[in-house]
mmCIF file of C-alpha atoms in Angstrom:
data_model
loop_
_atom_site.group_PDB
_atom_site.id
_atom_site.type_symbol
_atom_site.label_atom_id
_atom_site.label_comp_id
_atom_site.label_asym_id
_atom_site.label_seq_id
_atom_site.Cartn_x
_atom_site.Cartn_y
_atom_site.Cartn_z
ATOM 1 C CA UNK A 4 23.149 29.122 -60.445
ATOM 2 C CA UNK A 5 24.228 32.994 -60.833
ATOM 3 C CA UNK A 6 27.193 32.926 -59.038
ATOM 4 C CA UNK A 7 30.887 34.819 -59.302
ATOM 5 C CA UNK A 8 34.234 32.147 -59.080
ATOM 6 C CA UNK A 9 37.758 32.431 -58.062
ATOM 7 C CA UNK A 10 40.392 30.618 -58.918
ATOM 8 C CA UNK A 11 42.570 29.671 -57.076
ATOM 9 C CA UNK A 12 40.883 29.684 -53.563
ATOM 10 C CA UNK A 13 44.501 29.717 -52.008
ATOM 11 C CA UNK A 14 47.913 30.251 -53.484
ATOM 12 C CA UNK A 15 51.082 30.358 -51.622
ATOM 13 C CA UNK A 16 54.371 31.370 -53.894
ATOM 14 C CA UNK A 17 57.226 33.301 -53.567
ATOM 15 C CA UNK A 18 58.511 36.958 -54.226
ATOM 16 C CA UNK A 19 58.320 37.689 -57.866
ATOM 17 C CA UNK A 20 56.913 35.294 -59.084
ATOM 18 C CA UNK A 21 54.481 36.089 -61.693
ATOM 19 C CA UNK A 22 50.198 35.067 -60.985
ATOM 20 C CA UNK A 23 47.364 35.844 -62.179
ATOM 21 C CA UNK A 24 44.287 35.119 -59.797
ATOM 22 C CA UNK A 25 40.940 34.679 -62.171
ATOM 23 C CA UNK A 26 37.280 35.982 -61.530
ATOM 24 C CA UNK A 27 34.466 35.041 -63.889
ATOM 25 C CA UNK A 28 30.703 35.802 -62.931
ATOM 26 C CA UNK A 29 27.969 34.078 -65.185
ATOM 27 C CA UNK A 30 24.738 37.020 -64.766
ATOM 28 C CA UNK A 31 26.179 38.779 -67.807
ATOM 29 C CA UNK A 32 27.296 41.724 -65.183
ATOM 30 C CA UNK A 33 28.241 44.702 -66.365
ATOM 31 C CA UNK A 34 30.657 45.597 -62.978
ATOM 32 C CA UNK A 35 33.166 43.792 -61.631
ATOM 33 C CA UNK A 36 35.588 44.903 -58.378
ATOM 34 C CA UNK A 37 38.366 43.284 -56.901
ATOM 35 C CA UNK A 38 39.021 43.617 -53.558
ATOM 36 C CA UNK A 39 41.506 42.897 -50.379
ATOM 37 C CA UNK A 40 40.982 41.773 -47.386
ATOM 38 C CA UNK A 41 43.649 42.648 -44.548
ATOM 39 C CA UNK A 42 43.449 42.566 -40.448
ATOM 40 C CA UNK A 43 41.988 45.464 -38.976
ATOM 41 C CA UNK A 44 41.839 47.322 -42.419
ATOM 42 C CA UNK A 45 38.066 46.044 -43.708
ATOM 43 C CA UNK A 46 38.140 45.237 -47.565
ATOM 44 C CA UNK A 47 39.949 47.663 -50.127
ATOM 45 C CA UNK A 48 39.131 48.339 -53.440
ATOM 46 C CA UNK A 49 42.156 47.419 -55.714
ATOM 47 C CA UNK A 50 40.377 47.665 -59.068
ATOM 48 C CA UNK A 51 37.432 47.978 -60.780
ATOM 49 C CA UNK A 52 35.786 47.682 -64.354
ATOM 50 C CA UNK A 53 32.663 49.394 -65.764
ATOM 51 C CA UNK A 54 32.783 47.331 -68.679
ATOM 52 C CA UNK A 55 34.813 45.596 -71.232
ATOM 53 C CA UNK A 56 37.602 47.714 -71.639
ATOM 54 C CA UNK A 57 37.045 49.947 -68.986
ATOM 55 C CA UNK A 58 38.810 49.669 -65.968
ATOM 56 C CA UNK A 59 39.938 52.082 -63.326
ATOM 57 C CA UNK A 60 42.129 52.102 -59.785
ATOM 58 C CA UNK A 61 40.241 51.639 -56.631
ATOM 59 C CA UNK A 62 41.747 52.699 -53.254
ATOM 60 C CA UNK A 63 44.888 50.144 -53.091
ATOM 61 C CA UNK A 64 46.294 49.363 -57.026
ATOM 62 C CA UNK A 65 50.095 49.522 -56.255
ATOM 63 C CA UNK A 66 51.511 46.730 -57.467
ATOM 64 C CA UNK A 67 48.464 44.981 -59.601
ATOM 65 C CA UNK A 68 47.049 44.977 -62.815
ATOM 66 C CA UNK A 69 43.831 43.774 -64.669
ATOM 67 C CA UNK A 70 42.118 43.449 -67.458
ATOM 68 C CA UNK A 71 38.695 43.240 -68.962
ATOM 69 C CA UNK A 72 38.477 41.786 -72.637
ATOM 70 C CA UNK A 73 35.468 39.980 -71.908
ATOM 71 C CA UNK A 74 32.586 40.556 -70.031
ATOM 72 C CA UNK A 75 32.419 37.580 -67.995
ATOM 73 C CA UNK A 76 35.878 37.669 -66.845
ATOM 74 C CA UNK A 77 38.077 40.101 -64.832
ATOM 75 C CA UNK A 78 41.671 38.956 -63.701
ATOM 76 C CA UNK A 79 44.064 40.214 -60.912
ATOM 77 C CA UNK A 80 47.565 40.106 -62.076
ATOM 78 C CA UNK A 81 50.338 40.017 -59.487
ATOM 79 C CA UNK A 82 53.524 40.801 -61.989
ATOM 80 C CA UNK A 83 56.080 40.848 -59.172
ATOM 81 C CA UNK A 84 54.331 39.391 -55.873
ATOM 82 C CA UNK A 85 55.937 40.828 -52.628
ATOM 83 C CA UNK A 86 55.021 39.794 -49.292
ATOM 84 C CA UNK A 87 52.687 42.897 -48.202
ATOM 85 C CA UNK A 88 50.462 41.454 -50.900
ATOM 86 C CA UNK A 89 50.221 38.522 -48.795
ATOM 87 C CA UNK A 90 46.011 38.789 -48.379
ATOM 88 C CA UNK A 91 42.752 37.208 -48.550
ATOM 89 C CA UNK A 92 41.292 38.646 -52.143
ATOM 90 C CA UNK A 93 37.877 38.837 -53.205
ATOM 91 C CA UNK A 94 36.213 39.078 -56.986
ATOM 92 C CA UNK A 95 32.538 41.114 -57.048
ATOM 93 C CA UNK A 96 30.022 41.735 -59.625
ATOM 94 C CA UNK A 97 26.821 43.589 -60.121
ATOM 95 C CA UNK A 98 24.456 44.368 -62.819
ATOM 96 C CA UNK A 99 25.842 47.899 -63.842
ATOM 97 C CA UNK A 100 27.640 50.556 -61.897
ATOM 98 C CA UNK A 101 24.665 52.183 -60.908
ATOM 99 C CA UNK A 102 23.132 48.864 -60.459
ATOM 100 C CA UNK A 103 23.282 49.575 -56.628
ATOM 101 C CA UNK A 104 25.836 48.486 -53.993
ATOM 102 C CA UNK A 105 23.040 45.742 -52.704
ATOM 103 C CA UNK A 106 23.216 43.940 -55.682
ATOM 104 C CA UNK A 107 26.949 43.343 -56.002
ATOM 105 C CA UNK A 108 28.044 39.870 -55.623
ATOM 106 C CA UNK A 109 30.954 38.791 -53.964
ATOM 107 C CA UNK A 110 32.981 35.589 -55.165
ATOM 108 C CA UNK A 111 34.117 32.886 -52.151
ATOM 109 C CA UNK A 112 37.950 34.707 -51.824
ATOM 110 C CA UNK A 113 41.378 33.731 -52.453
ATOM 111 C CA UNK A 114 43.927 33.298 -50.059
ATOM 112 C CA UNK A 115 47.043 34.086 -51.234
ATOM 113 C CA UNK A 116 50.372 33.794 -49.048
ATOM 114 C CA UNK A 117 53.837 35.525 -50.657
ATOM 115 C CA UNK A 118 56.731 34.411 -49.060
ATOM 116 C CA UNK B 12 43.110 56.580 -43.451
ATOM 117 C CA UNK B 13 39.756 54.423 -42.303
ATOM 118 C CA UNK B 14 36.824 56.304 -43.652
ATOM 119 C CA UNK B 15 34.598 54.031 -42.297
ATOM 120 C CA UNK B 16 34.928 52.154 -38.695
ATOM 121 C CA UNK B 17 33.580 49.567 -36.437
ATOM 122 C CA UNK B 18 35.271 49.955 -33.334
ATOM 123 C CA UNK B 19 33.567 46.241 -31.782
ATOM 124 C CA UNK B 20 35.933 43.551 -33.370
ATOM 125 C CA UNK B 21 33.420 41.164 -31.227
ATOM 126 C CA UNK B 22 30.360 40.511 -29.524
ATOM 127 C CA UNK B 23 28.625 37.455 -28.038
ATOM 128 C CA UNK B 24 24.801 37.859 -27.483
ATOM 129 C CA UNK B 25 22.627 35.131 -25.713
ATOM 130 C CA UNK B 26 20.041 33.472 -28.637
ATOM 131 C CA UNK B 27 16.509 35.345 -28.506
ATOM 132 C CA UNK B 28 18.344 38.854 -27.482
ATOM 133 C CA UNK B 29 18.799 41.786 -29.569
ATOM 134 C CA UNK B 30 22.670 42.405 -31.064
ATOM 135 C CA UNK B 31 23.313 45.623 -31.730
ATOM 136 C CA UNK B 32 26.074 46.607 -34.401
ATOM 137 C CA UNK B 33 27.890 50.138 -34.508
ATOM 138 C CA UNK B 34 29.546 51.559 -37.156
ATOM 139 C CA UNK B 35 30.883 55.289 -37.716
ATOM 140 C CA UNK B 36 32.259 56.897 -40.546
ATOM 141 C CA UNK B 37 33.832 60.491 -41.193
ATOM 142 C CA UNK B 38 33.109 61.808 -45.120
ATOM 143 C CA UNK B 39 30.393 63.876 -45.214
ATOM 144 C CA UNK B 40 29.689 63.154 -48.595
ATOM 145 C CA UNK B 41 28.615 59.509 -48.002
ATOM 146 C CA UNK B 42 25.277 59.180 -48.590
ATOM 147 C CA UNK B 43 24.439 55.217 -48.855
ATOM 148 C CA UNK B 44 24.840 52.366 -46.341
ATOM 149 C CA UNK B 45 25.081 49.439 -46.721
ATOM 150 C CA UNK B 46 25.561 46.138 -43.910
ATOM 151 C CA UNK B 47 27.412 43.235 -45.526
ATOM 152 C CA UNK B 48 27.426 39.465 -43.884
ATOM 153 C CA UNK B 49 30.074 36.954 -43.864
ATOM 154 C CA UNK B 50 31.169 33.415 -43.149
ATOM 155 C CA UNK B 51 34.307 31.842 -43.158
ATOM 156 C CA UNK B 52 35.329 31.177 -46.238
ATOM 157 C CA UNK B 53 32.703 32.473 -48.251
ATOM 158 C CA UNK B 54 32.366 35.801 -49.598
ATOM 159 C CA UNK B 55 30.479 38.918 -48.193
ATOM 160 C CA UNK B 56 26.658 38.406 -48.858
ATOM 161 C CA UNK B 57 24.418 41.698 -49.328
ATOM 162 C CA UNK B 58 22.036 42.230 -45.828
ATOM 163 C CA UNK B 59 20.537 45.759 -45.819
ATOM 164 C CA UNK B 60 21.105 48.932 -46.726
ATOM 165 C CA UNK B 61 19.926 52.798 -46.161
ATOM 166 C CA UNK B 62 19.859 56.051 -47.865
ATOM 167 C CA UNK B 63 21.052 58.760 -46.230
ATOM 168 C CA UNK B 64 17.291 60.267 -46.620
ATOM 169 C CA UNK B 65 15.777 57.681 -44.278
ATOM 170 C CA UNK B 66 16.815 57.279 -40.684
ATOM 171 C CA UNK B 67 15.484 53.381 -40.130
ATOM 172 C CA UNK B 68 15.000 50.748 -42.537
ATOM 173 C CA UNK B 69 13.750 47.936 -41.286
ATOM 174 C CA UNK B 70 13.657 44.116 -43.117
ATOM 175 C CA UNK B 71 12.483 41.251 -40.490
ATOM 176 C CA UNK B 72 14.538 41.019 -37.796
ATOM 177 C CA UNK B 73 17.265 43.881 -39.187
ATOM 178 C CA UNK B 74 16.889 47.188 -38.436
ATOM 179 C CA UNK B 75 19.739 49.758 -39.981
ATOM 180 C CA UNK B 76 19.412 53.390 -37.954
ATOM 181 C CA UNK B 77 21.450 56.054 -39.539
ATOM 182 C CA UNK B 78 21.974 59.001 -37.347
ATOM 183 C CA UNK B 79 23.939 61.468 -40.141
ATOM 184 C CA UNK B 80 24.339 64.438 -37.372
ATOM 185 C CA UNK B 81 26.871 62.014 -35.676
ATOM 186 C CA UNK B 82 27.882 60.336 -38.743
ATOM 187 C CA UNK B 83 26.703 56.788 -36.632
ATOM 188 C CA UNK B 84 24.965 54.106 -37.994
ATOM 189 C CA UNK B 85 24.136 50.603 -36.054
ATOM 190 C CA UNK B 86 22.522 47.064 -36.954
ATOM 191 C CA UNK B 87 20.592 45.318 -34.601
ATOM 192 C CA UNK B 88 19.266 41.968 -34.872
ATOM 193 C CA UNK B 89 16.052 40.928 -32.880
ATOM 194 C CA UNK B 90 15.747 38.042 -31.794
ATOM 195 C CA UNK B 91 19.586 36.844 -31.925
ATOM 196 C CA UNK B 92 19.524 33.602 -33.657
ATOM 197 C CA UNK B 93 22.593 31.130 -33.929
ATOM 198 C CA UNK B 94 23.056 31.446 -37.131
ATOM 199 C CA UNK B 95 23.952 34.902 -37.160
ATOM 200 C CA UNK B 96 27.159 34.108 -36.079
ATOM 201 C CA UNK B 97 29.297 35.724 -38.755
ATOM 202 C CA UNK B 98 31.012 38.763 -39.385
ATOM 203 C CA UNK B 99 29.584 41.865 -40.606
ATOM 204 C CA UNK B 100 30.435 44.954 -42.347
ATOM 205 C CA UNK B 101 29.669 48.285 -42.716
ATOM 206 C CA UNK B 102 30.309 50.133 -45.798
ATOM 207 C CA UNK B 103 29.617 53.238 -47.606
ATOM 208 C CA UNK B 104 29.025 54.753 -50.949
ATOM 209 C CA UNK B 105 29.211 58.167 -51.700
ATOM 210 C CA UNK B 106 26.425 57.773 -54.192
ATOM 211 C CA UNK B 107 23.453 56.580 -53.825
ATOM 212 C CA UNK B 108 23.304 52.839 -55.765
ATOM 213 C CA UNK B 109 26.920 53.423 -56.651
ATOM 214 C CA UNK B 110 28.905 50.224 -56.502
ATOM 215 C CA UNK B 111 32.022 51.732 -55.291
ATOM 216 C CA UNK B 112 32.085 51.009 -51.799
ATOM 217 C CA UNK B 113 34.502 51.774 -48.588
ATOM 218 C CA UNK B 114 34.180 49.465 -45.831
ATOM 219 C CA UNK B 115 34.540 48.844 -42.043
ATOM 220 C CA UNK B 116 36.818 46.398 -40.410
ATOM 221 C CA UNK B 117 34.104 44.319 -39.497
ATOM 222 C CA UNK B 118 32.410 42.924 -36.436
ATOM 223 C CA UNK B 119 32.556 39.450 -35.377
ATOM 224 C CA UNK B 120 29.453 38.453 -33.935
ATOM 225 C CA UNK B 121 28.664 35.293 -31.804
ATOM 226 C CA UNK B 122 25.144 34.134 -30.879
ATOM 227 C CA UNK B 123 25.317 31.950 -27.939
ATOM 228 C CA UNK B 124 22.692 29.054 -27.794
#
């Protein structure tokens, strides 16, 4: 079943603390995006990666980093949590960048609580 | 600052009547749209989409208008089924079939049996 995975699905830890929240996709997609969901703010793009190697800032990357050594996988890393990053985060894929918005796949979220 | 908006956090609709969706946005330079679907605790599913070179697209009982003199687009559903109940989401590209995409705050809908 082509589908993209999260892991965790919720987290709750505490300021500065170190996490890394994983995304893997198994349609051999070329794209990957995370995103944030907050409150009356829609989702944000935080990053995003063209391909292996090849990422770039979205809208909202303060405070997070990825990376992209495979092609499968594309992982949010929280160095030093703070509580504004307190958010529900999602993981998408599609087939290339110009793929087409339609075809990007969203994972199921993680819920992550910084206290 | 919220490029793209849907001022409706809710609306309830009786099953078998039409929902209509609203969604503005204010870049000029957006030219693809895009309406998203979600349940709770899934992620946002793909619904349907227009270019900014079409004013309808239509795909059962979804309709997208885009109306790019008042930067305005809208979603409505006909008939209303129950299991529509979900949120949706606007969102924009600013090229057409790019994946980078800004979106609304969404629009909780409710289809009343």
């Amino acid at each position: 079943e082509a589908q993209v995975t999260q892991n965790p699905r919720y987290l709750i830890t505490v300021t500065g603390k170190k996490l890394t929240v994983t995304c893997s996709q198994n349609m051999n997609h070329e794209y990957m995006s995370w995103y944030r969901q907050d409150p009356g703010l829609g989702l944000r793009q935080i990053y995003y990666s063209m391909n292996v190697e090849v990422t770039d800032k979205g809208d909202v990357p303060e405070g997070y980093k990825v990376s992209r050594k495979e092609k499968r996988n594309f992982p949010l890393i929280l160095e030093s949590p703070s509580p504004n990053q307190t958010s529900l985060y999602f993981c998408a894929s599609s087939l290339s960048f110009l793929g087409g918005a339609d075809t990007q796949y969203f994972g199921p979220g993680t819920r992550l609580t910084v206290l | 600052d919220q490029q793209v908006k849907q001022n409706s956090p809710s609306l309830s609709v009786q099953e078998g009547r039409i929902s209509i969706l609203n969604c503005d946005y204010t870049n000029s330079m957006f030219d693809y749209f895009l309406w998203y679907k979600k349940y709770p605790a899934e992620g946002p599913t793909f619904l349907i989409s227009i270019s900014s070179i079409k004013d309808k697209n239509e795909d059962g009982r979804f309709t997208v208008f885009l109306n790019k003199s008042a930067k305005h687009l809208s979603l409505h559903i006909v008939p209303s089924q129950p299991g529509d109940s979900a949120v949706y989401f606007c969102a924009a590209s600013g090229q057409a079939g790019a994946n980078n995409l800004f979106f609304g705050t969404g629009t909780r809908l409710t289809v009343i049996p």
